[in-house]
Tab-separated table of C-alpha atoms and ligand atoms in Angstrom:
chain	number	residue	atom	x	y	z
A	86	MET	CA	39.985	11.501	68.234
A	87	ALA	CA	38.154	14.716	67.323
A	88	LYS	CA	34.441	14.898	67.973
A	89	ILE	CA	32.451	13.086	65.285
A	90	LEU	CA	29.465	15.181	64.248
A	91	LEU	CA	26.034	14.346	62.855
A	92	SER	CA	26.166	16.379	59.639
A	93	THR	CA	28.091	19.580	58.957
A	94	ALA	CA	28.865	21.765	55.965
A	95	THR	CA	31.460	20.551	53.466
A	96	VAL	CA	32.964	23.285	51.294
A	97	HIS	CA	35.148	22.824	48.256
A	98	GLY	CA	36.461	26.155	47.028
A	99	ASP	CA	34.224	26.484	43.980
A	100	GLU	CA	31.917	28.530	46.178
A	101	LEU	CA	34.605	31.205	46.547
A	102	ALA	CA	34.769	31.948	42.817
A	103	PHE	CA	31.078	32.913	42.792
A	104	VAL	CA	31.379	34.829	46.045
A	105	LYS	CA	34.442	36.643	44.694
A	106	GLU	CA	32.517	37.614	41.566
A	107	ALA	CA	29.859	39.188	43.778
A	108	PHE	CA	32.587	41.192	45.560
A	109	ASP	CA	34.384	42.108	42.343
A	110	LYS	CA	31.163	43.475	40.906
A	111	ASN	CA	30.362	45.159	44.233
A	112	TRP	CA	27.070	43.272	44.270
A	113	ILE	CA	26.659	41.812	47.722
A	114	ALA	CA	23.101	43.090	48.235
A	115	PRO	CA	20.045	40.825	48.151
A	116	LEU	CA	18.910	39.612	44.720
A	117	GLY	CA	21.392	39.737	41.831
A	118	PHE	CA	23.105	37.493	39.283
A	119	ASN	CA	24.102	34.722	41.694
A	120	CYS	CA	20.477	34.450	42.886
A	121	ASP	CA	19.179	34.356	39.290
A	122	ASN	CA	21.718	31.756	38.225
A	123	PHE	CA	21.353	29.647	41.358
A	124	GLU	CA	17.597	29.485	40.706
A	125	LYS	CA	18.126	28.499	37.062
A	126	GLU	CA	20.775	25.923	37.913
A	127	LEU	CA	18.669	24.286	40.624
A	128	ALA	CA	15.555	24.275	38.396
A	129	ASP	CA	17.609	22.587	35.671
A	130	TYR	CA	19.013	20.059	38.101
A	131	LEU	CA	15.529	19.138	39.338
A	132	SER	CA	13.437	19.182	36.191
A	133	GLN	CA	15.333	20.507	33.156
A	134	GLY	CA	13.870	23.924	33.800
A	135	GLU	CA	10.222	22.920	34.234
A	136	THR	CA	10.328	24.374	37.726
A	137	TYR	CA	10.133	28.049	38.642
A	138	ALA	CA	12.491	28.543	41.572
A	139	LEU	CA	12.747	31.449	43.997
A	140	SER	CA	15.783	31.797	46.277
A	141	LEU	CA	14.900	32.827	49.833
A	142	CYS	CA	16.568	33.339	53.200
A	143	SER	CA	15.480	29.923	54.563
A	144	GLY	CA	13.521	26.777	53.892
A	145	THR	CA	11.053	27.913	56.530
A	146	SER	CA	10.316	31.174	54.687
A	147	ALA	CA	9.830	29.125	51.502
A	148	LEU	CA	7.308	26.948	53.348
A	149	HIS	CA	5.527	30.050	54.614
A	150	LEU	CA	5.126	31.399	51.082
A	151	ALA	CA	4.012	27.939	49.876
A	152	VAL	CA	1.282	27.922	52.535
A	153	LYS	CA	0.199	31.416	51.423
A	154	LEU	CA	0.201	30.404	47.750
A	155	ALA	CA	-1.933	27.377	48.629
A	156	GLY	CA	-4.467	29.833	50.009
A	157	VAL	CA	-4.509	28.719	53.641
A	158	LYS	CA	-6.678	31.093	55.678
A	159	ARG	CA	-7.533	31.454	59.358
A	160	GLY	CA	-9.226	28.308	60.656
A	161	ASP	CA	-8.458	26.149	57.582
A	162	ILE	CA	-7.574	22.513	58.296
A	163	VAL	CA	-4.214	21.475	56.781
A	164	LEU	CA	-3.235	17.787	56.755
A	165	CYS	CA	0.450	17.497	57.720
A	166	SER	CA	3.182	14.919	58.162
A	167	ASP	CA	3.378	14.170	61.878
A	168	MET	CA	6.921	12.909	62.237
A	169	THR	CA	9.106	15.774	61.043
A	170	PHE	CA	11.012	18.865	62.110
A	171	ALA	CA	8.688	21.601	63.435
A	172	ALA	CA	9.647	23.917	60.541
A	173	THR	CA	7.570	21.729	58.193
A	174	VAL	CA	4.343	22.591	59.984
A	175	ASN	CA	4.921	25.905	61.821
A	176	PRO	CA	4.187	28.070	58.729
A	177	VAL	CA	0.608	26.733	58.712
A	178	SER	CA	0.199	28.510	62.062
A	179	TYR	CA	1.725	31.729	60.655
A	180	GLU	CA	-1.336	31.920	58.398
A	181	GLY	CA	-3.796	30.885	61.097
A	182	GLY	CA	-4.328	27.394	59.656
A	183	VAL	CA	-4.908	24.401	61.904
A	184	GLN	CA	-2.657	21.359	61.524
A	185	VAL	CA	-4.190	17.904	61.628
A	186	PHE	CA	-1.338	15.414	61.868
A	187	VAL	CA	-1.150	12.249	59.793
A	188	ASP	CA	0.711	9.121	60.937
A	189	SER	CA	3.660	7.529	59.109
A	190	GLU	CA	3.933	4.144	57.396
A	191	ARG	CA	6.748	1.711	58.135
A	192	GLU	CA	8.254	1.370	54.644
A	193	THR	CA	9.661	4.898	54.320
A	194	TRP	CA	8.744	6.486	57.715
A	195	ASN	CA	6.839	9.159	55.773
A	196	MET	CA	3.134	10.047	55.658
A	197	SER	CA	0.911	6.994	55.299
A	198	PRO	CA	-1.358	7.299	52.219
A	199	GLU	CA	-3.974	5.207	54.056
A	200	ALA	CA	-3.890	7.520	57.066
A	201	LEU	CA	-4.094	10.516	54.704
A	202	GLU	CA	-7.194	9.029	53.047
A	203	LYS	CA	-8.717	8.478	56.485
A	204	ALA	CA	-7.923	12.105	57.407
A	205	PHE	CA	-9.794	13.306	54.294
A	206	GLN	CA	-12.796	11.152	55.288
A	207	LYS	CA	-12.813	12.905	58.635
A	208	TYR	CA	-12.001	16.379	57.246
A	209	PRO	CA	-13.471	16.511	53.705
A	210	GLU	CA	-13.101	20.297	53.794
A	211	ALA	CA	-9.269	20.038	53.932
A	212	LYS	CA	-7.723	21.541	50.808
A	213	VAL	CA	-3.976	21.468	51.540
A	214	VAL	CA	-1.504	18.701	52.422
A	215	VAL	CA	2.040	19.327	53.714
A	216	LEU	CA	4.273	16.313	53.181
A	217	VAL	CA	7.924	15.770	54.131
A	218	HIS	CA	10.532	13.325	52.790
A	219	LEU	CA	12.208	12.483	56.071
A	220	TYR	CA	15.984	12.032	56.283
A	221	GLY	CA	16.178	12.143	52.479
A	222	THR	CA	13.900	9.149	51.844
A	223	PRO	CA	11.144	9.725	49.259
A	224	ALA	CA	7.577	9.154	50.471
A	225	LYS	CA	5.057	6.919	48.634
A	226	MET	CA	4.394	9.570	46.028
A	227	ASP	CA	2.116	7.697	43.596
A	228	GLU	CA	-0.312	6.941	46.409
A	229	ILE	CA	-0.018	10.349	48.110
A	230	VAL	CA	-0.547	12.247	44.837
A	231	ALA	CA	-3.548	10.015	44.005
A	232	VAL	CA	-5.189	10.703	47.383
A	233	CYS	CA	-4.601	14.460	46.989
A	234	GLU	CA	-6.060	14.432	43.467
A	235	ARG	CA	-9.082	12.407	44.579
A	236	HIS	CA	-9.859	15.105	47.133
A	237	GLY	CA	-8.881	18.106	45.011
A	238	ALA	CA	-6.186	19.102	47.507
A	239	THR	CA	-3.008	21.097	46.895
A	240	LEU	CA	0.201	19.259	47.773
A	241	ILE	CA	3.073	21.146	49.421
A	242	GLU	CA	6.251	19.094	49.373
A	243	ASP	CA	8.928	19.708	51.995
A	244	ALA	CA	12.097	18.404	50.339
A	245	ALA	CA	14.373	20.263	52.792
A	246	GLU	CA	16.186	17.042	53.693
A	247	SER	CA	15.824	15.186	50.399
A	248	LEU	CA	17.426	17.345	47.691
A	249	SER	CA	18.767	14.977	44.944
A	250	ALA	CA	16.630	12.021	46.093
A	251	THR	CA	14.441	10.493	43.389
A	252	TYR	CA	11.171	8.566	43.289
A	253	LYS	CA	10.871	6.370	40.172
A	254	GLY	CA	13.488	8.585	38.538
A	255	LYS	CA	11.741	11.874	39.381
A	256	GLN	CA	13.338	14.342	41.783
A	257	THR	CA	11.685	15.075	45.107
A	258	GLY	CA	10.652	18.715	45.133
A	259	THR	CA	8.912	18.341	41.747
A	260	PHE	CA	5.746	16.537	42.902
A	261	GLY	CA	4.099	19.294	44.898
A	262	LYS	CA	2.251	22.200	43.341
A	263	TYR	CA	4.581	24.088	45.683
A	264	SER	CA	7.773	22.522	47.004
A	265	ILE	CA	10.709	23.713	49.027
A	266	VAL	CA	14.340	22.847	49.681
A	267	SER	CA	16.673	24.102	52.412
A	268	PHE	CA	20.328	25.107	52.381
A	269	ASN	CA	20.667	25.278	56.152
A	270	GLY	CA	24.124	24.491	57.501
A	271	ASN	CA	23.492	20.805	58.163
A	272	LYS	CA	21.715	19.936	54.897
A	273	ILE	CA	23.222	17.952	52.007
A	274	ILE	CA	24.362	21.207	50.417
A	275	THR	CA	24.357	24.523	52.213
A	276	THR	CA	24.625	28.253	51.642
A	277	SER	CA	25.244	28.723	55.405
A	278	GLY	CA	21.519	29.399	55.525
A	279	GLY	CA	18.884	29.700	52.832
A	280	GLY	CA	16.138	27.978	50.943
A	281	MET	CA	14.296	27.784	47.654
A	282	LEU	CA	10.622	27.777	46.768
A	283	LEU	CA	9.760	25.634	43.740
A	284	CYS	CA	6.614	26.369	41.742
A	285	LYS	CA	5.022	24.695	38.735
A	286	ASP	CA	3.949	28.014	37.202
A	287	LYS	CA	5.589	31.389	36.759
A	288	ALA	CA	2.651	33.360	38.166
A	289	SER	CA	3.009	31.643	41.560
A	290	ARG	CA	6.735	32.285	41.598
A	291	ASP	CA	6.112	35.964	40.789
A	292	LYS	CA	3.491	36.272	43.524
A	293	ALA	CA	5.884	34.719	46.054
A	294	PHE	CA	8.644	37.098	44.926
A	295	PHE	CA	6.252	40.001	45.516
A	296	TRP	CA	5.521	38.857	49.088
A	297	ALA	CA	9.205	38.095	49.747
A	298	THR	CA	10.223	41.628	48.749
A	299	GLN	CA	7.881	43.608	51.038
A	300	ALA	CA	4.833	43.445	48.747
A	301	ARG	CA	5.660	46.620	46.836
A	302	GLU	CA	3.018	47.418	44.263
A	303	LYS	CA	3.946	48.799	40.850
A	304	ALA	CA	3.765	52.550	41.515
A	305	PRO	CA	6.192	55.492	41.458
A	306	TRP	CA	5.979	55.666	45.266
A	307	TYR	CA	5.935	52.955	47.938
A	308	GLN	CA	2.452	51.527	47.540
A	309	HIS	CA	1.279	48.591	49.663
A	310	GLU	CA	-1.968	46.694	49.320
A	311	GLU	CA	-0.845	43.495	51.087
A	312	ILE	CA	1.406	42.532	53.983
A	313	GLY	CA	4.883	41.662	52.768
A	314	TYR	CA	8.040	40.040	54.127
A	315	ASN	CA	11.781	40.408	53.780
A	316	TYR	CA	12.616	36.845	52.769
A	317	ARG	CA	15.223	37.437	50.066
A	318	MET	CA	18.489	35.547	49.665
A	319	SER	CA	21.659	37.621	49.380
A	320	ASN	CA	23.766	37.531	46.222
A	321	VAL	CA	26.781	36.431	48.311
A	322	VAL	CA	24.943	33.511	49.856
A	323	ALA	CA	23.584	32.434	46.457
A	324	GLY	CA	27.203	32.298	45.265
A	325	ILE	CA	27.965	29.717	47.947
A	326	GLY	CA	24.930	27.761	46.763
A	327	ARG	CA	26.093	27.722	43.134
A	328	GLY	CA	29.445	26.305	44.149
A	329	GLN	CA	27.805	23.737	46.427
A	330	LEU	CA	25.351	22.631	43.740
A	331	MET	CA	28.316	21.509	41.610
A	332	HIS	CA	29.042	18.952	44.343
A	333	LEU	CA	25.509	17.798	45.165
A	334	ASP	CA	25.735	14.389	43.446
A	335	GLU	CA	29.138	13.781	44.971
A	336	HIS	CA	27.732	14.583	48.441
A	337	ARG	CA	24.849	12.204	47.790
A	338	ASP	CA	27.202	9.386	46.789
A	339	ARG	CA	29.290	9.899	49.905
A	340	LYS	CA	26.139	9.873	52.070
A	341	GLU	CA	25.072	6.591	50.456
A	342	LYS	CA	28.487	5.060	51.105
A	343	ILE	CA	28.151	5.905	54.801
A	344	TYR	CA	24.691	4.300	54.904
A	345	ARG	CA	25.960	1.136	53.152
A	346	ARG	CA	28.881	0.750	55.571
A	347	TYR	CA	26.534	1.027	58.569
A	348	GLU	CA	24.089	-1.382	56.931
A	349	ALA	CA	26.793	-4.004	56.371
A	350	ALA	CA	28.346	-3.534	59.815
A	351	PHE	CA	25.086	-3.940	61.734
A	352	LYS	CA	24.013	-7.209	60.058
A	353	GLY	CA	23.348	-9.643	62.879
A	354	LEU	CA	22.480	-6.949	65.439
A	355	PRO	CA	18.805	-6.580	66.513
A	356	VAL	CA	18.501	-3.375	64.436
A	357	SER	CA	17.558	-2.205	60.948
A	358	MET	CA	18.467	0.882	58.913
A	359	ASN	CA	15.906	3.570	57.934
A	360	PRO	CA	14.019	1.845	55.092
A	361	TYR	CA	13.211	2.993	51.555
A	362	LEU	CA	11.259	1.691	48.573
A	363	PRO	CA	13.150	-0.281	45.892
A	364	ASP	CA	12.180	2.106	43.078
A	365	THR	CA	13.480	5.153	44.942
A	366	LYS	CA	16.947	6.590	45.449
A	367	PRO	CA	17.201	8.386	48.795
A	368	ASN	CA	19.941	10.964	49.251
A	369	PHE	CA	20.810	9.226	52.554
A	370	TRP	CA	21.079	12.592	54.313
A	371	LEU	CA	21.047	10.883	57.702
A	372	SER	CA	21.627	7.210	58.411
A	373	CYS	CA	19.210	6.045	61.101
A	374	LEU	CA	18.834	2.915	63.195
A	375	LEU	CA	15.648	1.236	64.359
A	376	ILE	CA	16.086	-1.124	67.289
A	377	ASP	CA	14.031	-4.341	67.069
A	378	LYS	CA	10.826	-4.434	69.090
A	379	ASP	CA	11.825	-7.355	71.282
A	380	CYS	CA	15.262	-5.861	72.079
A	381	LYS	CA	15.533	-4.138	75.447
A	382	VAL	CA	18.228	-1.621	74.448
A	383	SER	CA	16.789	1.901	74.227
A	384	PRO	CA	17.917	4.597	71.771
A	385	MET	CA	18.930	6.817	74.696
A	386	THR	CA	21.363	4.132	75.914
A	387	VAL	CA	23.056	4.146	72.512
A	388	LEU	CA	22.984	7.954	72.238
A	389	ASP	CA	24.460	8.381	75.737
A	390	LYS	CA	27.202	5.894	74.955
A	391	LEU	CA	27.997	7.736	71.705
A	392	ALA	CA	28.059	11.102	73.522
A	393	GLU	CA	30.406	9.736	76.217
A	394	ASN	CA	32.802	8.880	73.402
A	395	GLY	CA	32.632	12.220	71.619
A	396	VAL	CA	30.168	11.099	68.947
A	397	GLU	CA	27.076	13.116	68.086
A	398	GLY	CA	23.893	11.138	67.445
A	399	ARG	CA	20.294	12.354	67.618
A	400	PRO	CA	16.902	11.010	68.523
A	401	ILE	CA	14.409	10.627	65.674
A	402	TRP	CA	12.271	13.771	65.136
A	403	LYS	CA	9.676	13.706	67.903
A	404	PRO	CA	6.228	13.582	66.259
A	405	MET	CA	4.324	16.882	66.178
A	406	SER	CA	1.245	15.235	67.743
A	407	MET	CA	3.398	14.612	70.825
A	408	GLN	CA	4.599	18.243	71.069
A	409	PRO	CA	3.081	20.460	73.789
A	410	VAL	CA	2.789	23.367	71.325
A	411	PHE	CA	0.314	21.330	69.231
A	412	LYS	CA	-1.717	20.016	72.146
A	413	GLY	CA	-5.347	19.617	71.127
A	414	HIS	CA	-4.576	19.103	67.417
A	415	ASP	CA	-6.052	15.960	65.910
A	416	PHE	CA	-3.863	13.033	64.861
A	417	VAL	CA	-5.047	10.439	62.343
A	418	LYS	CA	-3.620	6.906	62.277
A	419	VAL	CA	-4.738	3.620	60.746
A	420	GLU	CA	-2.962	1.131	62.984
A	421	GLU	CA	-3.928	0.529	66.596
A	422	GLU	CA	-0.555	1.863	67.737
A	423	ALA	CA	0.810	5.107	66.234
A	424	VAL	CA	3.558	4.059	63.817
A	425	ASP	CA	5.585	7.236	64.211
A	426	ALA	CA	5.506	7.173	68.026
A	427	ASP	CA	6.857	3.635	67.776
A	428	ILE	CA	9.675	4.690	65.406
A	429	PHE	CA	10.458	7.609	67.709
A	430	ALA	CA	10.638	5.235	70.694
A	431	ARG	CA	13.008	2.811	68.964
A	432	GLY	CA	15.003	4.935	66.519
A	433	LEU	CA	18.054	7.172	66.427
A	434	CYS	CA	20.191	9.111	63.915
A	435	LEU	CA	23.860	8.236	63.449
A	436	PRO	CA	26.711	10.517	62.405
A	437	SER	CA	26.401	10.955	58.642
A	438	ASP	CA	28.923	13.709	58.010
A	439	ILE	CA	30.568	13.184	54.630
A	440	LYS	CA	33.957	14.262	55.988
A	441	MET	CA	33.866	11.333	58.430
A	442	THR	CA	36.718	8.934	57.599
A	443	GLU	CA	36.281	5.139	57.423
A	444	GLU	CA	38.308	4.862	60.634
A	445	GLU	CA	35.991	7.313	62.353
A	446	GLN	CA	32.943	5.465	61.116
A	447	ASP	CA	34.411	2.159	62.308
A	448	TYR	CA	34.837	3.777	65.709
A	449	VAL	CA	31.151	4.814	65.723
A	450	ILE	CA	30.181	1.296	64.640
A	451	SER	CA	32.216	-0.302	67.440
A	452	ILE	CA	30.508	1.912	70.047
A	453	VAL	CA	27.048	1.035	68.705
A	454	LYS	CA	27.928	-2.678	68.650
A	455	SER	CA	29.127	-2.542	72.263
A	456	CYS	CA	25.594	-1.522	73.320
A	457	PHE	CA	24.055	-4.805	72.206
B	207	LIG	C1	15.796	22.052	57.809
B	207	LIG	C2	14.375	21.763	57.590
B	207	LIG	C3	13.437	22.772	57.337
B	207	LIG	C4	13.740	24.228	57.475
B	207	LIG	O1	14.710	24.726	56.672
B	207	LIG	P1	15.521	26.054	57.144
B	207	LIG	O2	16.290	26.398	55.932
B	207	LIG	O3	16.385	25.638	58.288
B	207	LIG	O4	14.527	27.090	57.512
B	207	LIG	C5	12.145	22.418	57.028
B	207	LIG	N1	11.769	21.138	57.017
B	207	LIG	C6	12.611	20.139	57.289
B	207	LIG	C7	12.117	18.736	57.234
B	207	LIG	C8	13.935	20.406	57.609
B	207	LIG	O5	14.757	19.395	57.932
């Protein structure tokens, strides 16, 4: 059997029509009609056009511009999700901000609103929150938004993994004053690499565009009054994105089917699936397992067994508060034991590639079962 992978790109052919148009019009440079249309189409998908989207070369660059728009300056405290991919929080450092990490809750694995409140008690000067929806599962948005509003803080929403997931019918990526999505190769849809910044107002989008295009002032010559970046998305890449976007809901449905098959197959084992709230619809980007507390099997045992059999699994994202690079940064939790360290110690990600056949998934399931 071929190697079974965690999550890879799935292309359909519709992408090629848009890419071909870019070639036919000899417009393969950055910016251009595919970028404009991709932005419009994504904004419509998310919020019927109430979002101002900016296509960029990565989700990380989108997060960087979000942090700049939020006004983070050297020495500013920024309250961040602790259990996530480093790209969520690195851009805070680009601007000289200081991350304070906030523990997760057990119902969605995302930032705990109680821990966030506690972090604001400790750091009342904090003005920005960076929140992630891990593995495509929406966080407790009503509570998180309420805490942010109570403290007058700007919310940055990292929806890199959660595109198409909804919370009480509202798309993730539309809650933050600034939000981002990613089209990296392993995400639910991909452009091979790319991202989008999502703003609530046009002025912010325009300011981000200015920074993303080398901060060129309006003048007959090259005039610069601020430091800029080259963060643009190419018109070719945006064409891939437009074709992929046509298949986003289909990808989501296939991801959910994979999750449901794992869920049914593991009934009776001392494990549970990554949880979500009843009034949310995750995009099920990655199916994850949490091994029961009293069970002696470790995630590494399962991951090693999968690897021996040509199956790619992954540990849960190692919390940022446990990363050497963020040594000395504060971490705020409400329970005695850190919730996210516990999930990290007992969890793992299973192959969730939508091209995986039922037979292949059954094979993965049988290997997991053999570990218990
Ligand atoms: C992938 C990812 C990013 C970064 O996106 P890129 O497009 O790869 O730069 C940021 N945050 C999270 C949670 C991600 O999974």
